[in-house]
Amino acid sequence: MPVQTRQPRTQMLIGGEWIEAGGRSTFPTYDPATGKVLAELVEATPEDVDAAVRAATEAFGAWADLLPAARARLLLRVADLVEQHADELARLETTDQGQPLAISGGFSVPMVVNQFRYHAGWATKLTGITVDVSVPDVDYRTRREPLGVCGLITPWNFPLMLLSFKLAPALATGNTVVIKPAEQTSLTTIRLAELCLEAGIPAGVVNVVTGGGTVGKALVDHRGVAKISFTGSTEVGREIGAAAGRALKRVSLELGGKAPSVVAADADIDAAVAGNLMGGLLNSGQVCAAYTRFYVARPRAEEFVDKLAAGAGSQVLGHGLDSSTQLGPLVSAEQVSQVDRYVQIGRDEGATLVTGGSPADGDGFFYRPTVFTDVTDSMRIAREEIFGPVLSVIPYEDEDELDLVARANDTEYGLAAVIWSGDVKVANRLARRIRAGSVYINMPPLLDAAAAWGGVKASGLGRENGWDAIEAFTEVKSIWTAL
Ligand code: NAD
C-alpha cells in the first residue's frame, strides 16, 4: 500500500527548537491498516514538559500584546499553508489514524482550514463593555484577556481536526500553548506545529510534547499551565477535571458519548438508514457523537434493521489511501479487542446479531461493521461507549413522547442525539427535552467552526467552536478608574 512520500517529522517542538530523542525512550506509531510501524516518537520527560511550559510562558507576553490584526494575519497564513498542504496532511492523517481519504481530505483537513479562518476573524473582534455602575465618580469597563499557557490534550480519533478546535481559538485570543497529542496519532499535530512556525507564529507560542498519559498528566499538574483543554475519554476527563479543580485551573472537557437515534414511525426510513450509517460508521464508529443506539418505532423496525444491516454489511473495508475504501481500520489492536469484547457481551446479553460480529481478515486492525437488534435499554452495548462499528437497534412500542425522551436520556452521557421524524413539531419537542449538547433532526452529526460543540453530564464541561470557544480561552477583567 502506498505510504507517505515525505518522511514525517517526529521530533517534539519546544521553544521553536526541534527536540530529538537523544537519550529519551521512544515509542512506535503504526499504520493501523497494515499494522506496520510508521515512525518512532519521543516520550517526553517531566523536564521536557517543564521546558515547554517555560517556553510558552516566555512567549506569552509578546504574543498577547501583538496587535489583533497581526495575530489574525498569522492565523490566516496558517490556514493558507494547511490548504496548500491539504493533500499531504490528509494522507498523513489517513496513514497514521486510518480514516479513509474521503474523511481526512474531505472533512478533517478542510475543517482545520475553516477553524483557523473563522477564529482569525475573532482576533480583531474581542470587546469589553462599559457599565454605568452605581458608584459615584468612577469609570468602569471590562477587557477580555487571554489566560496564559494552555495545555491542549487530544485523542486519537480525529487528531488534526480536534486539535484545531482548541489551537485556533487559543491562539486567536492571545494564549500560548503546549500540545500533547494522543500517542497513537501524533504525526499530523507535529506537522501542523511546523506549519505554524512556517507561517511566522513566533517560537514558543506553539509547543508540542509527545508521549502517553504520564506526559499529559505532567502537563495537567504543571503550575505554569493556566488552562487544560482536553478531548478524550470520560475516565481520563474525570481525573483531569478533579486535578484542575484542586489546582483551580480553568478546564474544558470534551468526553465520550452514546448518542441515541430516535426513528419515529413516520420517518423517511431510507434517509434515516443513510444518515445513521454515516453517523454510526463514520471513521469506523470512532466518533464521540456516533449514533449507536437506535430507538426505532416497532412498525418500522424490521425494515430499518434489514436496510441498516444491508448497508453496514456492504461497506468496503480497506486501506484509507485506497479510493474504493469506505471503512478504514480501527486505530489499534487494542481497539479491535475492545470492540470484539463488547460484541461478545452483546451476544451473551441476548441481543440478536444481524451482521458483522468479528474482526476482518488481514494484517491491519479491521472490524466488520456490526448490527444488533432486539437490544434492550439495560444491555451494556446500549449503555457503554464502544467506539467502534457496532450499531444497536432497540425497537420501541410506545408512541408516548415522554417515555421515549426518558429512555433516550437514560444514559450517563449527553453529547449528541438525533431524531428522524416526518413531523417537525414532534421532532422539535423531543429535541428540547433530550439532554445532549447537540441534537440533530433528520441529519447526520455535522460540525461547523461557528456551531457550539460539547456535552452535558459525563460527556463533558464547556463548549468548543463559535463564541463559546472565545469565552473558554479568555477571562474578563474589570478596570475601575477614579474620575
Ligand atoms: P484517552 O482519554 O485515553 O486519551 C486522550 C488523551 O489524553 C491522549 O492524548 C492521552 O495520552 C491523554 N491522557 C491519558 N491519560 C491521561 C492523564 N491521566 N492525564 C492527562 N492526559 C492523559 O482517549 P482516547 O482513547 O485517545 O480517545 C477516545 C475518547 O475520546 C472516546 O471516549 C471519545 O468519545 C472521546 N472523544 C470525545 C470527543 C468530544 O468532542 N466530546 C471527540 C473525540 C473523542
Short mmCIF file of C-alpha atoms and ligand atoms in Angstrom, two decimals, residues 153-158 162 165 180-184 211-218 220 230-237 239-240 253-257 286-289 335 385 387 413 415 453-455 459 464, ligand 1:
data_model
loop_
_atom_site.label_atom_id
_atom_site.label_comp_id
_atom_site.label_asym_id
_atom_site.label_seq_id
_atom_site.Cartn_x
_atom_site.Cartn_y
_atom_site.Cartn_z
CA ILE A 153 -4.57 17.35 25.15
CA THR A 154 -6.12 15.50 22.23
CA PRO A 155 -7.40 11.99 21.40
CA TRP A 156 -6.59 9.68 18.50
CA ASN A 157 -9.85 9.61 16.54
CA PHE A 158 -9.68 12.98 14.72
CA LEU A 162 -9.90 18.18 17.14
CA PHE A 165 -10.90 23.24 17.70
CA LYS A 180 0.08 16.78 23.96
CA PRO A 181 -1.33 14.72 21.09
CA ALA A 182 -2.53 11.14 21.52
CA GLU A 183 0.40 8.74 21.44
CA GLN A 184 -1.26 6.65 18.70
CA GLY A 211 4.15 10.59 24.76
CA GLY A 212 1.49 8.81 26.75
CA GLY A 213 -0.80 9.59 29.66
CA THR A 214 2.02 10.41 32.07
CA VAL A 215 3.13 13.23 29.78
CA GLY A 216 -0.45 14.54 29.69
CA LYS A 217 -0.63 14.28 33.48
CA ALA A 218 2.61 16.22 33.89
CA VAL A 220 -2.14 18.98 33.78
CA PHE A 230 -8.96 18.13 26.91
CA THR A 231 -10.73 15.89 24.45
CA GLY A 232 -10.74 12.20 25.25
CA SER A 233 -12.35 9.54 27.37
CA THR A 234 -14.70 10.24 30.25
CA GLU A 235 -12.46 8.23 32.56
CA VAL A 236 -9.40 10.41 31.95
CA GLY A 237 -11.58 13.54 31.78
CA GLU A 239 -9.18 12.71 36.58
CA ILE A 240 -8.21 15.88 34.75
CA LEU A 253 -13.60 18.63 28.82
CA GLU A 254 -14.92 17.07 25.62
CA LEU A 255 -15.59 13.47 26.58
CA GLY A 256 -17.37 10.34 25.49
CA GLY A 257 -20.86 9.79 24.17
CA GLN A 286 -14.59 6.00 16.32
CA VAL A 287 -16.57 9.19 16.77
CA CYS A 288 -17.62 10.64 20.11
CA ALA A 289 -21.00 11.66 18.65
CA GLN A 335 -9.33 -1.10 19.96
CA GLU A 385 -19.30 3.73 24.73
CA PHE A 387 -16.01 3.41 19.97
CA TYR A 413 -23.67 10.61 28.56
CA LEU A 415 -23.07 14.63 23.81
CA TRP A 453 -19.82 21.75 20.37
CA GLY A 454 -19.69 19.90 23.69
CA GLY A 455 -21.58 17.71 26.08
CA SER A 459 -19.86 13.95 28.10
CA GLU A 464 -15.83 24.47 21.68
P1 NAD B 1 -7.99 8.97 26.23
O1 NAD B 1 -8.74 9.65 27.31
O2 NAD B 1 -7.44 7.62 26.51
O3 NAD B 1 -6.74 9.85 25.79
C1 NAD B 1 -6.91 11.18 25.36
C2 NAD B 1 -5.62 11.94 25.59
O4 NAD B 1 -5.37 12.05 26.98
C3 NAD B 1 -4.39 11.27 24.99
O5 NAD B 1 -3.54 12.28 24.48
C4 NAD B 1 -3.77 10.59 26.20
O6 NAD B 1 -2.39 10.36 26.08
C5 NAD B 1 -4.06 11.59 27.28
N1 NAD B 1 -4.07 11.05 28.65
C6 NAD B 1 -4.29 9.76 29.04
N2 NAD B 1 -4.25 9.70 30.40
C7 NAD B 1 -4.03 10.96 30.85
C8 NAD B 1 -3.92 11.55 32.15
N3 NAD B 1 -4.04 10.81 33.27
N4 NAD B 1 -3.72 12.88 32.24
C9 NAD B 1 -3.63 13.64 31.13
N5 NAD B 1 -3.70 13.13 29.87
C10 NAD B 1 -3.92 11.82 29.73
O7 NAD B 1 -8.96 8.99 24.98
P2 NAD B 1 -8.70 8.33 23.54
O8 NAD B 1 -8.82 6.87 23.72
O9 NAD B 1 -7.47 8.91 22.92
O10 NAD B 1 -9.93 8.91 22.71
C11 NAD B 1 -11.17 8.31 22.67
C12 NAD B 1 -12.13 9.02 23.60
O11 NAD B 1 -12.23 10.40 23.27
C13 NAD B 1 -13.54 8.50 23.48
O12 NAD B 1 -14.09 8.33 24.77
C14 NAD B 1 -14.28 9.59 22.74
O13 NAD B 1 -15.65 9.64 22.98
C15 NAD B 1 -13.58 10.81 23.23
N6 NAD B 1 -13.77 11.91 22.28
C16 NAD B 1 -14.61 12.95 22.61
C17 NAD B 1 -14.83 13.98 21.70
C18 NAD B 1 -15.75 15.14 22.02
O14 NAD B 1 -15.75 16.13 21.27
N7 NAD B 1 -16.55 15.08 23.05
C19 NAD B 1 -14.20 13.94 20.47
C20 NAD B 1 -13.38 12.87 20.16
C21 NAD B 1 -13.15 11.86 21.09
#
